[in-house]
mmCIF file of C-alpha atoms in Angstrom:
data_model
loop_
_atom_site.group_PDB
_atom_site.id
_atom_site.type_symbol
_atom_site.label_atom_id
_atom_site.label_comp_id
_atom_site.label_asym_id
_atom_site.label_seq_id
_atom_site.Cartn_x
_atom_site.Cartn_y
_atom_site.Cartn_z
ATOM 1 C CA UNK A 1 25.591 -12.052 -14.823
ATOM 2 C CA UNK A 2 24.707 -10.373 -18.181
ATOM 3 C CA UNK A 3 22.954 -6.891 -17.024
ATOM 4 C CA UNK A 4 20.830 -4.460 -19.048
ATOM 5 C CA UNK A 5 20.268 -0.829 -19.139
ATOM 6 C CA UNK A 6 17.127 0.846 -19.865
ATOM 7 C CA UNK A 7 15.738 4.834 -19.500
ATOM 8 C CA UNK A 8 13.120 4.499 -16.997
ATOM 9 C CA UNK A 9 10.594 6.256 -19.260
ATOM 10 C CA UNK A 10 9.769 7.616 -22.887
ATOM 11 C CA UNK A 11 6.895 9.055 -24.533
ATOM 12 C CA UNK A 12 5.957 8.584 -28.323
ATOM 13 C CA UNK A 13 3.389 10.144 -30.668
ATOM 14 C CA UNK A 14 0.781 7.879 -31.910
ATOM 15 C CA UNK A 15 1.439 6.643 -35.089
ATOM 16 C CA UNK A 16 4.900 7.491 -34.850
ATOM 17 C CA UNK A 17 7.653 4.737 -34.451
ATOM 18 C CA UNK A 18 8.864 4.324 -31.109
ATOM 19 C CA UNK A 19 12.678 3.505 -30.571
ATOM 20 C CA UNK A 20 13.303 1.686 -27.049
ATOM 21 C CA UNK A 21 16.939 1.487 -26.595
ATOM 22 C CA UNK A 22 18.602 -0.925 -24.026
ATOM 23 C CA UNK A 23 22.494 -1.605 -23.431
ATOM 24 C CA UNK A 24 23.900 -4.767 -22.764
ATOM 25 C CA UNK A 25 27.685 -4.483 -22.402
ATOM 26 C CA UNK A 26 28.339 -7.573 -20.795
ATOM 27 C CA UNK A 27 26.449 -10.112 -23.000
ATOM 28 C CA UNK A 28 28.164 -13.009 -24.065
ATOM 29 C CA UNK A 29 28.883 -14.299 -27.751
ATOM 30 C CA UNK A 30 25.867 -16.987 -27.048
ATOM 31 C CA UNK A 31 23.515 -14.867 -25.521
ATOM 32 C CA UNK A 32 20.148 -13.748 -27.040
ATOM 33 C CA UNK A 33 18.567 -10.515 -26.190
ATOM 34 C CA UNK A 34 15.013 -10.895 -25.524
ATOM 35 C CA UNK A 35 11.937 -7.859 -25.242
ATOM 36 C CA UNK A 36 8.689 -8.232 -23.274
ATOM 37 C CA UNK A 37 6.224 -5.911 -22.391
ATOM 38 C CA UNK A 38 3.886 -5.662 -19.578
ATOM 39 C CA UNK A 39 0.469 -3.852 -19.865
ATOM 40 C CA UNK A 40 -0.983 -2.877 -16.468
ATOM 41 C CA UNK A 41 -0.934 -5.671 -14.133
ATOM 42 C CA UNK A 42 -1.132 -8.506 -16.429
ATOM 43 C CA UNK A 43 1.695 -10.957 -17.127
ATOM 44 C CA UNK A 44 4.672 -10.125 -19.540
ATOM 45 C CA UNK A 45 4.438 -10.663 -23.120
ATOM 46 C CA UNK A 46 6.650 -12.183 -25.331
ATOM 47 C CA UNK A 47 7.873 -9.607 -27.853
ATOM 48 C CA UNK A 48 10.790 -10.665 -30.056
ATOM 49 C CA UNK A 49 14.183 -11.966 -29.751
ATOM 50 C CA UNK A 50 17.613 -11.987 -31.494
ATOM 51 C CA UNK A 51 21.149 -13.288 -31.126
ATOM 52 C CA UNK A 52 22.878 -11.020 -33.640
ATOM 53 C CA UNK A 53 21.121 -10.451 -36.715
ATOM 54 C CA UNK A 54 18.157 -7.903 -36.905
ATOM 55 C CA UNK A 55 14.484 -9.536 -36.366
ATOM 56 C CA UNK A 56 11.199 -8.443 -37.389
ATOM 57 C CA UNK A 57 7.849 -9.887 -36.699
ATOM 58 C CA UNK A 58 4.163 -8.861 -36.643
ATOM 59 C CA UNK A 59 4.806 -6.951 -33.647
ATOM 60 C CA UNK A 60 8.393 -5.228 -33.718
ATOM 61 C CA UNK A 61 11.710 -4.948 -35.195
ATOM 62 C CA UNK A 62 15.023 -5.606 -33.425
ATOM 63 C CA UNK A 63 18.018 -3.804 -34.159
ATOM 64 C CA UNK A 64 21.153 -5.395 -32.401
ATOM 65 C CA UNK A 65 24.593 -3.564 -33.017
ATOM 66 C CA UNK A 66 27.628 -5.075 -34.468
ATOM 67 C CA UNK A 67 29.218 -5.317 -31.146
ATOM 68 C CA UNK A 68 26.268 -6.735 -29.526
ATOM 69 C CA UNK A 69 26.323 -4.117 -26.589
ATOM 70 C CA UNK A 70 23.559 -2.775 -27.468
ATOM 71 C CA UNK A 71 20.191 -2.941 -29.136
ATOM 72 C CA UNK A 72 16.922 -1.054 -30.006
ATOM 73 C CA UNK A 73 13.260 -2.496 -29.966
ATOM 74 C CA UNK A 74 11.164 -0.524 -32.976
ATOM 75 C CA UNK A 75 7.613 -0.490 -32.862
ATOM 76 C CA UNK A 76 6.924 1.026 -36.374
ATOM 77 C CA UNK A 77 3.622 2.777 -35.738
ATOM 78 C CA UNK A 78 2.949 3.134 -31.872
ATOM 79 C CA UNK A 79 -0.871 3.155 -30.744
ATOM 80 C CA UNK A 80 -2.550 3.782 -27.444
ATOM 81 C CA UNK A 81 -2.560 0.173 -26.733
ATOM 82 C CA UNK A 82 1.206 0.141 -26.935
ATOM 83 C CA UNK A 83 1.582 1.802 -23.520
ATOM 84 C CA UNK A 84 3.592 -0.124 -21.446
ATOM 85 C CA UNK A 85 6.722 -1.441 -19.574
ATOM 86 C CA UNK A 86 9.182 -2.732 -21.670
ATOM 87 C CA UNK A 87 11.413 -4.828 -20.478
ATOM 88 C CA UNK A 88 14.702 -5.927 -22.141
ATOM 89 C CA UNK A 89 16.324 -8.932 -20.971
ATOM 90 C CA UNK A 90 19.794 -11.207 -21.769
ATOM 91 C CA UNK A 91 19.670 -14.210 -20.468
ATOM 92 C CA UNK A 92 22.154 -15.508 -17.748
ATOM 93 C CA UNK A 93 24.179 -18.508 -17.797
ATOM 94 C CA UNK A 94 24.961 -20.001 -14.138
ATOM 95 C CA UNK A 95 26.128 -23.464 -13.968
ATOM 96 C CA UNK A 96 25.021 -24.535 -17.172
ATOM 97 C CA UNK A 97 21.635 -23.360 -16.479
ATOM 98 C CA UNK A 98 20.302 -20.548 -18.291
ATOM 99 C CA UNK A 99 18.033 -17.744 -16.236
ATOM 100 C CA UNK A 100 16.145 -14.380 -17.234
ATOM 101 C CA UNK A 101 17.254 -11.522 -15.136
ATOM 102 C CA UNK A 102 14.542 -8.646 -15.409
ATOM 103 C CA UNK A 103 15.655 -5.000 -14.650
ATOM 104 C CA UNK A 104 13.015 -2.325 -14.113
ATOM 105 C CA UNK A 105 12.513 -1.811 -17.533
ATOM 106 C CA UNK A 106 10.828 1.256 -19.555
ATOM 107 C CA UNK A 107 7.651 2.717 -19.107
ATOM 108 C CA UNK A 108 6.207 3.777 -22.771
ATOM 109 C CA UNK A 109 3.624 6.234 -22.867
ATOM 110 C CA UNK A 110 2.218 6.533 -26.347
ATOM 111 C CA UNK A 111 0.382 10.127 -26.609
ATOM 112 C CA UNK A 112 -2.597 10.945 -28.759
ATOM 113 C CA UNK B 1 -4.343 -24.549 -25.845
ATOM 114 C CA UNK B 2 -4.627 -22.196 -22.351
ATOM 115 C CA UNK B 3 -0.879 -21.516 -22.144
ATOM 116 C CA UNK B 4 -0.129 -20.942 -18.528
ATOM 117 C CA UNK B 5 -2.967 -20.915 -15.999
ATOM 118 C CA UNK B 6 -2.424 -19.179 -12.410
ATOM 119 C CA UNK B 7 -4.759 -19.647 -9.969
ATOM 120 C CA UNK B 8 -6.101 -17.872 -7.565
ATOM 121 C CA UNK B 9 -6.204 -14.531 -8.828
ATOM 122 C CA UNK B 10 -6.123 -12.837 -5.397
ATOM 123 C CA UNK B 11 -5.479 -13.870 -2.195
ATOM 124 C CA UNK B 12 -5.068 -12.427 1.361
ATOM 125 C CA UNK B 13 -3.074 -14.106 3.957
ATOM 126 C CA UNK B 14 -2.683 -13.702 7.462
ATOM 127 C CA UNK B 15 0.915 -13.455 8.649
ATOM 128 C CA UNK B 16 1.731 -17.088 9.499
ATOM 129 C CA UNK B 17 -0.618 -18.889 7.532
ATOM 130 C CA UNK B 18 0.499 -20.994 4.400
ATOM 131 C CA UNK B 19 -0.805 -21.299 0.957
ATOM 132 C CA UNK B 20 0.142 -22.751 -2.258
ATOM 133 C CA UNK B 21 0.127 -21.059 -5.781
ATOM 134 C CA UNK B 22 -0.747 -23.216 -8.149
ATOM 135 C CA UNK B 23 0.775 -22.911 -11.874
ATOM 136 C CA UNK B 24 -0.186 -25.054 -14.930
ATOM 137 C CA UNK B 25 0.723 -25.009 -18.221
ATOM 138 C CA UNK B 26 -0.524 -27.136 -21.163
ATOM 139 C CA UNK B 27 2.315 -26.503 -23.856
ATOM 140 C CA UNK B 28 4.728 -29.713 -22.829
ATOM 141 C CA UNK B 29 7.168 -27.039 -21.695
ATOM 142 C CA UNK B 30 10.392 -28.165 -20.033
ATOM 143 C CA UNK B 31 11.444 -25.421 -18.183
ATOM 144 C CA UNK B 32 9.342 -23.682 -15.565
ATOM 145 C CA UNK B 33 9.677 -20.495 -13.251
ATOM 146 C CA UNK B 34 8.080 -18.347 -10.531
ATOM 147 C CA UNK B 35 8.638 -14.683 -10.403
ATOM 148 C CA UNK B 36 7.488 -11.802 -7.746
ATOM 149 C CA UNK B 37 7.059 -8.407 -9.054
ATOM 150 C CA UNK B 38 7.280 -5.488 -6.349
ATOM 151 C CA UNK B 39 7.004 -2.167 -6.958
ATOM 152 C CA UNK B 40 10.342 -0.237 -8.520
ATOM 153 C CA UNK B 41 11.993 -3.768 -8.669
ATOM 154 C CA UNK B 42 11.122 -5.260 -11.893
ATOM 155 C CA UNK B 43 10.731 -9.041 -11.823
ATOM 156 C CA UNK B 44 12.623 -11.187 -9.480
ATOM 157 C CA UNK B 45 13.267 -15.124 -9.777
ATOM 158 C CA UNK B 46 12.187 -17.082 -7.137
ATOM 159 C CA UNK B 47 12.524 -20.738 -8.114
ATOM 160 C CA UNK B 48 13.081 -22.499 -10.982
ATOM 161 C CA UNK B 49 12.738 -26.259 -12.671
ATOM 162 C CA UNK B 50 14.305 -27.112 -15.846
ATOM 163 C CA UNK B 51 11.830 -30.782 -15.828
ATOM 164 C CA UNK B 52 9.959 -32.854 -13.403
ATOM 165 C CA UNK B 53 11.590 -33.636 -10.355
ATOM 166 C CA UNK B 54 14.632 -31.028 -10.780
ATOM 167 C CA UNK B 55 14.270 -27.709 -8.858
ATOM 168 C CA UNK B 56 16.829 -24.941 -8.362
ATOM 169 C CA UNK B 57 16.659 -21.238 -6.259
ATOM 170 C CA UNK B 58 16.720 -18.306 -8.133
ATOM 171 C CA UNK B 59 17.422 -14.967 -6.610
ATOM 172 C CA UNK B 60 15.065 -14.681 -3.777
ATOM 173 C CA UNK B 61 14.087 -18.113 -2.833
ATOM 174 C CA UNK B 62 13.935 -17.639 0.926
ATOM 175 C CA UNK B 63 10.591 -18.095 2.220
ATOM 176 C CA UNK B 64 9.617 -20.310 -0.931
ATOM 177 C CA UNK B 65 9.383 -24.238 -1.608
ATOM 178 C CA UNK B 66 8.545 -25.700 -4.860
ATOM 179 C CA UNK B 67 8.409 -29.054 -6.396
ATOM 180 C CA UNK B 68 7.918 -30.383 -9.603
ATOM 181 C CA UNK B 69 6.390 -33.827 -9.993
ATOM 182 C CA UNK B 70 4.859 -33.597 -13.439
ATOM 183 C CA UNK B 71 5.879 -31.545 -16.476
ATOM 184 C CA UNK B 72 2.521 -29.506 -16.421
ATOM 185 C CA UNK B 73 2.260 -28.127 -12.696
ATOM 186 C CA UNK B 74 5.060 -26.265 -10.702
ATOM 187 C CA UNK B 75 3.052 -24.948 -7.430
ATOM 188 C CA UNK B 76 4.692 -22.591 -5.171
ATOM 189 C CA UNK B 77 4.385 -22.877 -1.373
ATOM 190 C CA UNK B 78 4.624 -20.341 1.320
ATOM 191 C CA UNK B 79 5.157 -22.391 4.462
ATOM 192 C CA UNK B 80 4.648 -19.239 7.123
ATOM 193 C CA UNK B 81 3.888 -16.036 5.082
ATOM 194 C CA UNK B 82 5.033 -12.846 5.937
ATOM 195 C CA UNK B 83 4.175 -8.968 4.875
ATOM 196 C CA UNK B 84 7.137 -8.678 3.187
ATOM 197 C CA UNK B 85 5.935 -11.536 0.974
ATOM 198 C CA UNK B 86 2.940 -9.083 -0.111
ATOM 199 C CA UNK B 87 3.737 -8.779 -4.000
ATOM 200 C CA UNK B 88 2.492 -10.339 -7.587
ATOM 201 C CA UNK B 89 3.703 -13.670 -8.539
ATOM 202 C CA UNK B 90 3.898 -14.530 -12.103
ATOM 203 C CA UNK B 91 4.372 -18.266 -13.345
ATOM 204 C CA UNK B 92 6.626 -18.831 -16.722
ATOM 205 C CA UNK B 93 7.047 -21.724 -18.788
ATOM 206 C CA UNK B 94 9.168 -22.531 -22.087
ATOM 207 C CA UNK B 95 10.245 -25.218 -24.282
ATOM 208 C CA UNK B 96 13.480 -26.932 -23.418
ATOM 209 C CA UNK B 97 15.275 -25.245 -26.885
ATOM 210 C CA UNK B 98 18.168 -23.120 -26.256
ATOM 211 C CA UNK B 99 16.685 -19.942 -27.257
ATOM 212 C CA UNK B 100 12.975 -20.517 -26.585
ATOM 213 C CA UNK B 101 10.958 -17.448 -25.095
ATOM 214 C CA UNK B 102 9.293 -17.430 -21.623
ATOM 215 C CA UNK B 103 5.359 -17.426 -21.551
ATOM 216 C CA UNK B 104 3.904 -16.120 -18.560
ATOM 217 C CA UNK B 105 0.723 -16.258 -16.661
ATOM 218 C CA UNK B 106 -1.597 -13.342 -15.551
ATOM 219 C CA UNK B 107 -0.238 -13.639 -12.086
ATOM 220 C CA UNK B 108 -1.477 -13.796 -8.642
ATOM 221 C CA UNK B 109 -2.022 -10.819 -6.328
ATOM 222 C CA UNK B 110 -1.006 -11.915 -2.829
ATOM 223 C CA UNK B 111 -1.433 -9.669 0.101
ATOM 224 C CA UNK B 112 -0.333 -11.157 3.463
ATOM 225 C CA UNK B 113 -1.505 -8.937 6.527
#
């Protein structure tokens, strides 16, 4: 199963860009990278996903390296409400079906 | 459009009791799944379903049963609760399209004493 590695925690100043890295060196050619976040004890919230091209939406940007072995989630102007645990996920393929395997994520703290 | 709805939000059980955690989605999603979240462990997949009548095991299926009789509902049953099942449980769903993202409910916090 494809696995991801993320730093356990990061700090970011309010108003600055938050860059959250993720390593997924065993990713397969057709597997997407997904990012979610979890604020306090709420359910995980979908942020963005991509295959090999950079992606941007109203919440964030996703930069995937050319070899697809790592990616970076960018929150362009972090606010206090962005304090959360961020999960990078590569969907794992098993017997023709797909499972999302969550790691322990990165705890982002946005500082005033 | 309520998304993924989980009930109850909180539950306390005694060891050996049984209960069903309810999950319903109104997005006509084919795929549904259950996760449990424990401190320091991230989210772990318990069971999942790719459509009505089809279920399969995830990483940590022992002690849990599921069924999928309709597209909308995917209940999780604990037949004989154990303290090790104290956790927060999340239900999630997505469309059957290859790269569709998961949508999560807000969880059920279960304590087994």
